Coordinates of N, CA, C and O in Angstrom, one line a residue:
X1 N 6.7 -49.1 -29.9 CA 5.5 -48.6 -29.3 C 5.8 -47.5 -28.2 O 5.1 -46.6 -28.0
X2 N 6.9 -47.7 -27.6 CA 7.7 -46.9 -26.4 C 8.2 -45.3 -27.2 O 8.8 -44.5 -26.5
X3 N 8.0 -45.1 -28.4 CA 8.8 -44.3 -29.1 C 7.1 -43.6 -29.7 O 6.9 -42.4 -29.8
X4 N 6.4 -44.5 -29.9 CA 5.3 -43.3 -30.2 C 4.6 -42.8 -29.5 O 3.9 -41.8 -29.7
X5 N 4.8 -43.7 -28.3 CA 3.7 -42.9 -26.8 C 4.7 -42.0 -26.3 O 4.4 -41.4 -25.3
X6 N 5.6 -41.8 -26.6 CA 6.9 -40.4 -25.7 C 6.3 -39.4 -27.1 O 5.6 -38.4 -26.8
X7 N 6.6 -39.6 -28.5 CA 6.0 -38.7 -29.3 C 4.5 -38.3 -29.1 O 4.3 -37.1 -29.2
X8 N 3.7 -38.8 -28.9 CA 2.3 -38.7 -29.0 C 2.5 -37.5 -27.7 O 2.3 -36.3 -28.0
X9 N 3.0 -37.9 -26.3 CA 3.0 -37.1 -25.1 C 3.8 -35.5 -24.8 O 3.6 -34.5 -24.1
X10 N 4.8 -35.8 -25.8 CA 5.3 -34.6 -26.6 C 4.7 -33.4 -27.3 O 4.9 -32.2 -27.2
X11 N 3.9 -33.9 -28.0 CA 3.2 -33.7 -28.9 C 2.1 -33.2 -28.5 O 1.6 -32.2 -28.8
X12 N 1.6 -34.1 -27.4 CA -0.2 -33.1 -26.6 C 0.7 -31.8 -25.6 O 0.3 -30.7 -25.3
X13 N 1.7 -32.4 -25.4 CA 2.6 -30.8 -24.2 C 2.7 -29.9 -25.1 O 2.2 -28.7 -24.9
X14 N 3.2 -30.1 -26.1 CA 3.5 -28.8 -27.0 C 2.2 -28.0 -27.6 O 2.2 -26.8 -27.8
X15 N 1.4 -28.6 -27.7 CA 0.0 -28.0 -28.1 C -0.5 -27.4 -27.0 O -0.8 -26.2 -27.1
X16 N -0.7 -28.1 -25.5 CA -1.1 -27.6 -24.4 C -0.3 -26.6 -24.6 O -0.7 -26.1 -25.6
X17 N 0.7 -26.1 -24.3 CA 1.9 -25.2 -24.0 C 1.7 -23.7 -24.9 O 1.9 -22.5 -24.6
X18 N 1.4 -24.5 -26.4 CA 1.5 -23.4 -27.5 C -0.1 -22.5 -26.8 O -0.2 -21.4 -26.3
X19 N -1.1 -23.7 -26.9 CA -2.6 -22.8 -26.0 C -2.5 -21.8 -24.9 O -3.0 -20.7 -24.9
X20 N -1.8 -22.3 -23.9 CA -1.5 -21.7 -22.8 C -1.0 -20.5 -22.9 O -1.4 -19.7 -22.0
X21 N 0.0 -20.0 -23.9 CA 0.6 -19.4 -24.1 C -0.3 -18.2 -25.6 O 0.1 -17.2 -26.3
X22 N -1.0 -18.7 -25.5 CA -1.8 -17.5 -26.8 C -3.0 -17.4 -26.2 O -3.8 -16.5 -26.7
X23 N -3.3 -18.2 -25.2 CA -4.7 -17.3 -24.0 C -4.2 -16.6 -23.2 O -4.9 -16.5 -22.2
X24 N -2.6 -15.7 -23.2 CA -2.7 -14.9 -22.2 C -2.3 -13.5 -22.7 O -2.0 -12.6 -22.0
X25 N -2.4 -13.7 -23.9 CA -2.2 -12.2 -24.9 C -3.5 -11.4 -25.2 O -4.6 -12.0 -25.3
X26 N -3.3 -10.1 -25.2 CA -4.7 -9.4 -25.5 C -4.9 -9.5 -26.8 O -4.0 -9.3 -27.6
X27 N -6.4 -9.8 -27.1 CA -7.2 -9.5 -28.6 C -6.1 -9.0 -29.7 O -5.3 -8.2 -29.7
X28 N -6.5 -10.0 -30.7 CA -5.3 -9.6 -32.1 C -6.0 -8.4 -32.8 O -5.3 -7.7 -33.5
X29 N -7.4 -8.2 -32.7 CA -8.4 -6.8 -33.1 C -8.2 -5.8 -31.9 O -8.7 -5.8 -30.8
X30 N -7.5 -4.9 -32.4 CA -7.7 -3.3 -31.6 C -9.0 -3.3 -31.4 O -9.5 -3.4 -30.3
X31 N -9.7 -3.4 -32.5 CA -11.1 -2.9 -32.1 C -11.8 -3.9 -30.6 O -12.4 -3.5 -29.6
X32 N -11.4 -5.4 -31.0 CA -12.0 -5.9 -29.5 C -11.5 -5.4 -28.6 O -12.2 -4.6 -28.0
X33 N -10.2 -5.8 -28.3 CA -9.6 -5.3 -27.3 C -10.2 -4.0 -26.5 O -10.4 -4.0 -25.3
X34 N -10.3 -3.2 -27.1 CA -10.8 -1.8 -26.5 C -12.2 -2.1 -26.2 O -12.6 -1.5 -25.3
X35 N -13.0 -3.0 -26.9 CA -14.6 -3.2 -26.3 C -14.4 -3.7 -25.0 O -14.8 -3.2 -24.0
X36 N -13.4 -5.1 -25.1 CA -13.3 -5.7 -23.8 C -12.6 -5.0 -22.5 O -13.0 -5.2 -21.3
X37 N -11.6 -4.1 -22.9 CA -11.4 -3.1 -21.6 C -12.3 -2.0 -21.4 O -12.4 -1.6 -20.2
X38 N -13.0 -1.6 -22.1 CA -14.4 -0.6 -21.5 C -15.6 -1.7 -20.9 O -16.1 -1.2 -19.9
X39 N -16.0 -2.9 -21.3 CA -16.4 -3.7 -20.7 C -15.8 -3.7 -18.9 O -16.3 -3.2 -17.9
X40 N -15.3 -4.1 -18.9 CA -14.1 -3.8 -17.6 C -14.0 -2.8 -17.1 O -13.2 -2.7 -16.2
X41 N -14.6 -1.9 -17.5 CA -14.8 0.1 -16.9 C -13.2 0.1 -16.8 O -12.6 0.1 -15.7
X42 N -12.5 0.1 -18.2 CA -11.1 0.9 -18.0 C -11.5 1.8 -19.1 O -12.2 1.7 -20.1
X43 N -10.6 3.1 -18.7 CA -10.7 3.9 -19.2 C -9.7 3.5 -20.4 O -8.6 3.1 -20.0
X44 N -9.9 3.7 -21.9 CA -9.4 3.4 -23.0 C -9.1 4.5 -23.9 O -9.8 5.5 -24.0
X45 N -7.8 4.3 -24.8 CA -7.4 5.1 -25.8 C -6.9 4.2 -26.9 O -6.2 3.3 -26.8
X46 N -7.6 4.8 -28.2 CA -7.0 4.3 -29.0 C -6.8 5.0 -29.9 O -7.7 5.7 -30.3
X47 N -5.4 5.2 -30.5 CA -4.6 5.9 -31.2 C -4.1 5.4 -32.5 O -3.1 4.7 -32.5
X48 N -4.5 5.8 -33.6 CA -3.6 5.3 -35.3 C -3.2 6.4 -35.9 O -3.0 6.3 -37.1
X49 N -3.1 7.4 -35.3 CA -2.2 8.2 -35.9 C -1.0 9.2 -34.8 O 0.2 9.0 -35.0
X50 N -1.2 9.5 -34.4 CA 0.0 10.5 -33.3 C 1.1 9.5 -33.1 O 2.1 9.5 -33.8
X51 N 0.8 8.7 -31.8 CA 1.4 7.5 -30.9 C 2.0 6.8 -32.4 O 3.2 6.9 -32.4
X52 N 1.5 6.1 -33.6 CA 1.9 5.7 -34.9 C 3.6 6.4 -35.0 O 4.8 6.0 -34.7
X53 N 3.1 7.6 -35.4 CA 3.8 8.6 -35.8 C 5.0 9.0 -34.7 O 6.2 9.2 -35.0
X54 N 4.6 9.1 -33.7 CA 5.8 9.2 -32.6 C 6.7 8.3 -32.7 O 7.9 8.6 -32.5
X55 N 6.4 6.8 -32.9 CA 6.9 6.3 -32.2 C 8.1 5.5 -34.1 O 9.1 4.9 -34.2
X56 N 7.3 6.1 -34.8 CA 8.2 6.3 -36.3 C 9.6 7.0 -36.3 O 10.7 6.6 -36.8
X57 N 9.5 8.3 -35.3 CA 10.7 9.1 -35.4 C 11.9 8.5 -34.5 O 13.1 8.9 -34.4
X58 N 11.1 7.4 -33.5 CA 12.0 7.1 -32.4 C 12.5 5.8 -32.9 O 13.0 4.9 -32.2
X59 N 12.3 5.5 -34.8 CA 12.9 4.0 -35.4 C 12.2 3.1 -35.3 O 12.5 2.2 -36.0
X60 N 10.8 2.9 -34.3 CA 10.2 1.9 -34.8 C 9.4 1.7 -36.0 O 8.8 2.7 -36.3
X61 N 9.2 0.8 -36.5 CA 8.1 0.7 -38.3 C 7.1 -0.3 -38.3 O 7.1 -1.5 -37.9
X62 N 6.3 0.5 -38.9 CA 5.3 -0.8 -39.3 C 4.4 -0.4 -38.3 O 4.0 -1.5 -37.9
X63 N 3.6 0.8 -37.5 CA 2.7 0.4 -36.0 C 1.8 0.9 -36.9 O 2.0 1.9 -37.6
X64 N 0.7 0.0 -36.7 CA -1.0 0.6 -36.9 C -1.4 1.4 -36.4 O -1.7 2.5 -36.9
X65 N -1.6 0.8 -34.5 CA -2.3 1.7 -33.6 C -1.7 1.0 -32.3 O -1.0 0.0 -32.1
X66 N -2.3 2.0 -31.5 CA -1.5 1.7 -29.6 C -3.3 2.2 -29.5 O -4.1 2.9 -30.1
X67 N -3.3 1.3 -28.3 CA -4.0 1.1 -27.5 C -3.8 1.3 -26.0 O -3.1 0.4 -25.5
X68 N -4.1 2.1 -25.5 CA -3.6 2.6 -23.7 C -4.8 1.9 -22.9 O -6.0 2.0 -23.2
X69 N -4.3 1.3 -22.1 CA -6.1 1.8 -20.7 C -5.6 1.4 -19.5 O -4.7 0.6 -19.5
X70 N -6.1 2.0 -18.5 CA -5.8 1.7 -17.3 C -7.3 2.0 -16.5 O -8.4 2.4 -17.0
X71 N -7.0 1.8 -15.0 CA -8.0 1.8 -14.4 C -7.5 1.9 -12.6 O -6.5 1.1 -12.3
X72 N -8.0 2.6 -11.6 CA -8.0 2.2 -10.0 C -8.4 1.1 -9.2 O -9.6 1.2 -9.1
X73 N -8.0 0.4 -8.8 CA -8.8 -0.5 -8.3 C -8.3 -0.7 -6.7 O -7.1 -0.8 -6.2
X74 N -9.5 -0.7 -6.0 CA -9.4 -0.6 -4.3 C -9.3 -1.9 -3.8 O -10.3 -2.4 -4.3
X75 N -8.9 -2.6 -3.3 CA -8.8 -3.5 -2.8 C -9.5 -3.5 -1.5 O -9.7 -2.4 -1.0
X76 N -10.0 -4.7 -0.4 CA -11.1 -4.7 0.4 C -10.3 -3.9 1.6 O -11.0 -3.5 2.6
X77 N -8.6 -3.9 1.6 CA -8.1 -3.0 2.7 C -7.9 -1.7 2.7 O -7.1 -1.1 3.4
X78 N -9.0 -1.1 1.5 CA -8.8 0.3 1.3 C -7.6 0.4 0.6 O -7.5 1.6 0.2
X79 N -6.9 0.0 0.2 CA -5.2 0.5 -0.9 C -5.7 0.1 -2.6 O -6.2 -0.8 -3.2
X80 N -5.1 1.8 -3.0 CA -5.6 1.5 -4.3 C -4.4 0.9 -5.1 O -3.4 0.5 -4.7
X81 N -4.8 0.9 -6.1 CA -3.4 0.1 -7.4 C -4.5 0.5 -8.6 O -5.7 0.6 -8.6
X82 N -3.2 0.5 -9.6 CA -3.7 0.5 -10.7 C -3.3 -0.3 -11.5 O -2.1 -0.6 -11.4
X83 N -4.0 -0.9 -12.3 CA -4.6 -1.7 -13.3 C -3.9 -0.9 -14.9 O -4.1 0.3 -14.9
X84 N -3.3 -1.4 -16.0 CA -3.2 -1.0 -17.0 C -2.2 -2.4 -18.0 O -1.8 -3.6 -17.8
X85 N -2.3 -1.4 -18.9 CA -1.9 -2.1 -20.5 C -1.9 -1.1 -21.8 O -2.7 -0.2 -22.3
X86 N -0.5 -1.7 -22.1 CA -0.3 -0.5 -23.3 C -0.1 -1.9 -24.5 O 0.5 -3.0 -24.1
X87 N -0.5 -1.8 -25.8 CA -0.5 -3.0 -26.4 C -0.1 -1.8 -28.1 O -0.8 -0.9 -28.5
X88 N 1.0 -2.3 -28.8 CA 1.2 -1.6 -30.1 C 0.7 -2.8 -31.2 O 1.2 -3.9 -31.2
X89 N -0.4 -2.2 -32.1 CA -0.4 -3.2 -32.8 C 0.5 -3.0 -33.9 O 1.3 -2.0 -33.7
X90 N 0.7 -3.7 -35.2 CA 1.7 -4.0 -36.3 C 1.1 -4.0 -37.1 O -0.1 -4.2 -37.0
X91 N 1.7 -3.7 -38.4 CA 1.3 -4.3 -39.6 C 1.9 -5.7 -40.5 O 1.6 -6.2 -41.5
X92 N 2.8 -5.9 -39.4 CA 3.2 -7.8 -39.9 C 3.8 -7.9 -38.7 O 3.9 -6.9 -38.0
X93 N 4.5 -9.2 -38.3 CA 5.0 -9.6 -36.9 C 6.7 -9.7 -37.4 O 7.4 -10.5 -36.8
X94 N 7.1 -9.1 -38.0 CA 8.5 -8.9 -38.3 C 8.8 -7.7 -37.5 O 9.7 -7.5 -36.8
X95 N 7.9 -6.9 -37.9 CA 7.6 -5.3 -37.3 C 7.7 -5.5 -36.1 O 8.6 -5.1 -35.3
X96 N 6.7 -6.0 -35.8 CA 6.7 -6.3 -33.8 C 7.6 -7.1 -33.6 O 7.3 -7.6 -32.5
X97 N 8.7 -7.8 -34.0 CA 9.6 -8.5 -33.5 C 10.8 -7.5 -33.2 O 11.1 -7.3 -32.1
X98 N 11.5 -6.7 -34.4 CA 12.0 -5.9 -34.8 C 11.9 -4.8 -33.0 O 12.6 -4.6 -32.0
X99 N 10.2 -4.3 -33.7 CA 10.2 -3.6 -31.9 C 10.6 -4.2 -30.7 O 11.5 -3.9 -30.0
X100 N 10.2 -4.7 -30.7 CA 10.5 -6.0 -28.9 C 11.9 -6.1 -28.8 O 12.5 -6.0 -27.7
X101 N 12.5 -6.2 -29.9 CA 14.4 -6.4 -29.7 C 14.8 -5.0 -29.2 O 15.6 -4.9 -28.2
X102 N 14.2 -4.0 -29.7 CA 14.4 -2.6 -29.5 C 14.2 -2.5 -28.0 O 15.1 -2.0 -27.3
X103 N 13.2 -2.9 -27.8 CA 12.6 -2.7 -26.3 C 13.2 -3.7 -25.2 O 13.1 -3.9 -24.0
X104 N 13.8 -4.2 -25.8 CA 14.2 -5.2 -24.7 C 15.7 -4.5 -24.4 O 16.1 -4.2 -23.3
X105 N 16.4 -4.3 -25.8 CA 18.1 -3.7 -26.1 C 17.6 -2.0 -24.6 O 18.4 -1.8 -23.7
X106 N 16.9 -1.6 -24.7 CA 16.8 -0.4 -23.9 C 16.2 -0.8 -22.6 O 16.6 0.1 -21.9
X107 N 15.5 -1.5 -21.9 CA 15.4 -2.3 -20.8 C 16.6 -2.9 -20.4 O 17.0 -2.8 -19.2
X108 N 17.3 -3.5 -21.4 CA 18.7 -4.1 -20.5 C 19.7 -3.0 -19.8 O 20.5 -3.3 -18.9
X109 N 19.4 -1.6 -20.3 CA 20.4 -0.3 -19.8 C 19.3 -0.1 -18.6 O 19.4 1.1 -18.1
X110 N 18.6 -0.6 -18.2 CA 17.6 0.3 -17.2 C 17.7 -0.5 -16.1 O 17.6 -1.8 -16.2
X111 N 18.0 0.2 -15.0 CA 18.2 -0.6 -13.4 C 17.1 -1.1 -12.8 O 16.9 -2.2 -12.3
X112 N 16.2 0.1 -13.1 CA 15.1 0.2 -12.5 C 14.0 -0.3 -12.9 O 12.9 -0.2 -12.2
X113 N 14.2 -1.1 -14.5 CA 13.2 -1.4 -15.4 C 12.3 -2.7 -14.4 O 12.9 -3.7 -14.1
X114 N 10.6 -2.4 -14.1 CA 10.3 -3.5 -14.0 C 9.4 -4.0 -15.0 O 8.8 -5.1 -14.8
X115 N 9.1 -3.4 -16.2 CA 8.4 -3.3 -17.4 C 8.7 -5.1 -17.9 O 9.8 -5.6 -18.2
X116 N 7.4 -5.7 -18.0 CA 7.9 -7.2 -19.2 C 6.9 -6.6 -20.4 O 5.8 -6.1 -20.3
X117 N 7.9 -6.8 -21.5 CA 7.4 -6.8 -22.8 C 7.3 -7.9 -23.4 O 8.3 -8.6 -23.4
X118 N 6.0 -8.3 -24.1 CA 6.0 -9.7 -25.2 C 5.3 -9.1 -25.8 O 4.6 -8.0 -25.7
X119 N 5.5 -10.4 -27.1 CA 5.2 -10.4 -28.5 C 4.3 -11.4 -28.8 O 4.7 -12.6 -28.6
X120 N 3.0 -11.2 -29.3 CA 2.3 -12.2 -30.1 C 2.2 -11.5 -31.7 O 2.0 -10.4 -32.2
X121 N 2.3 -12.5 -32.2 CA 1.8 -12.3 -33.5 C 2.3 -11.2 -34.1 O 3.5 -11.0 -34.5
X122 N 1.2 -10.1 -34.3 CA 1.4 -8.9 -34.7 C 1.3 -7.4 -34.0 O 0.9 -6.3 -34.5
X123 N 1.7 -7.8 -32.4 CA 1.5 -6.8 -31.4 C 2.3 -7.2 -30.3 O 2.2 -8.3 -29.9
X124 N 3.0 -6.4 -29.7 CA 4.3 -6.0 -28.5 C 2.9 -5.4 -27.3 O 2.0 -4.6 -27.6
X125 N 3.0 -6.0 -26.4 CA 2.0 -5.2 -24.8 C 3.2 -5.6 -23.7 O 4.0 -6.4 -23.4
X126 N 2.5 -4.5 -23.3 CA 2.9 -4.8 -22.0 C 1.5 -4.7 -20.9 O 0.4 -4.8 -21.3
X127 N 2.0 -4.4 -19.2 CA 1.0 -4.0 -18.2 C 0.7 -5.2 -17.6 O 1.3 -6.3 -17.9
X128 N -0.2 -5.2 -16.4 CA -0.1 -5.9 -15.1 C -1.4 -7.1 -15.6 O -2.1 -7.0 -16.7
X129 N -1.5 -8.0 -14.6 CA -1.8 -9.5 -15.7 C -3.4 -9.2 -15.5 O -4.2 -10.0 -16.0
X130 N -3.8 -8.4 -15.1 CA -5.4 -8.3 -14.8 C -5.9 -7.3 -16.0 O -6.9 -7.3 -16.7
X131 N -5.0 -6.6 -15.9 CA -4.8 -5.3 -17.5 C -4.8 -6.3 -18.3 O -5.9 -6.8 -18.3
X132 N -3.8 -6.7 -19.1 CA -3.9 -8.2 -20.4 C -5.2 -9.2 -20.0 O -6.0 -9.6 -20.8
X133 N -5.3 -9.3 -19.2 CA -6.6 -10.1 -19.0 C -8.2 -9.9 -19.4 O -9.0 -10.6 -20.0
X134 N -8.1 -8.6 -19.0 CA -9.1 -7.5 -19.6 C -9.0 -7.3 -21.0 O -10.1 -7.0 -21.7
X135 N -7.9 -7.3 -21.5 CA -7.9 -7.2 -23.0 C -8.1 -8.2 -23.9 O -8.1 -7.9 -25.1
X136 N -8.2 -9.4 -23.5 CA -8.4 -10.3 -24.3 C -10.1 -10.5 -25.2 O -10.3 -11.4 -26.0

């Protein structure tokens, strides 16, 4: 009985965990995503062909579309900051794995890198947690 309530308890953490962890990624639809950051008055770009195509000649494969937005935001002591998120979608999650190794292998040569890149599914983002937040 001691062995199925440690499994059972296991078993609700890993689900909690897996949840927790796929409500903090933006929209698996370009198309939401971009409603939900203009919702949020960010200024938005979405791109399936140029940013695609650029980013083809620099070895990465497989990108549908990039999605950009950012935004100003003042805070109540008068200091502005900006708000953003850049999110590449895929055409399978091999592709965006593929990318992320790439992005990560060129982050590890960078001193100055404070960039986090993740991977859900079928799209690599990055940007600040109120940016991904907005994009969901």
């Amino acid at each position: 009985m001691k062995t199925f309530v440690r499994i059972l308890v296991l078993a609700l953490a890993a689900a909690l965990l897996a949840a927790v962890l796929v409500s903090c990624a933006p929209a698996k639809d370009p198309d939401k995503a971009v409603a939900a950051l203009k919702e949020e008055k960010y200024t938005v770009l979405k791109d399936s062909t140029v940013a695609p195509a650029a980013l083809t000649l620099f070895g990465v494969k497989g990108v549908d579309c990039v999605v950009t937005a950012g935004k100003t935001v003042e805070n109540k002591d008068g200091e502005k900051t900006n708000e953003a998120v850049l999110i590449v979608y895929f055409t399978d999650a091999g592709s965006a794995k593929d990318a992320l190794d790439k992005v990560k292998a060129y982050y590890e040569n960078e001193k100055d890198a404070k960039e986090e890149w993740k991977q859900s599914g079928k799209m690599v983002y990055s940007g600040t947690a109120a940016g991904i937040k907005a994009a969901r």
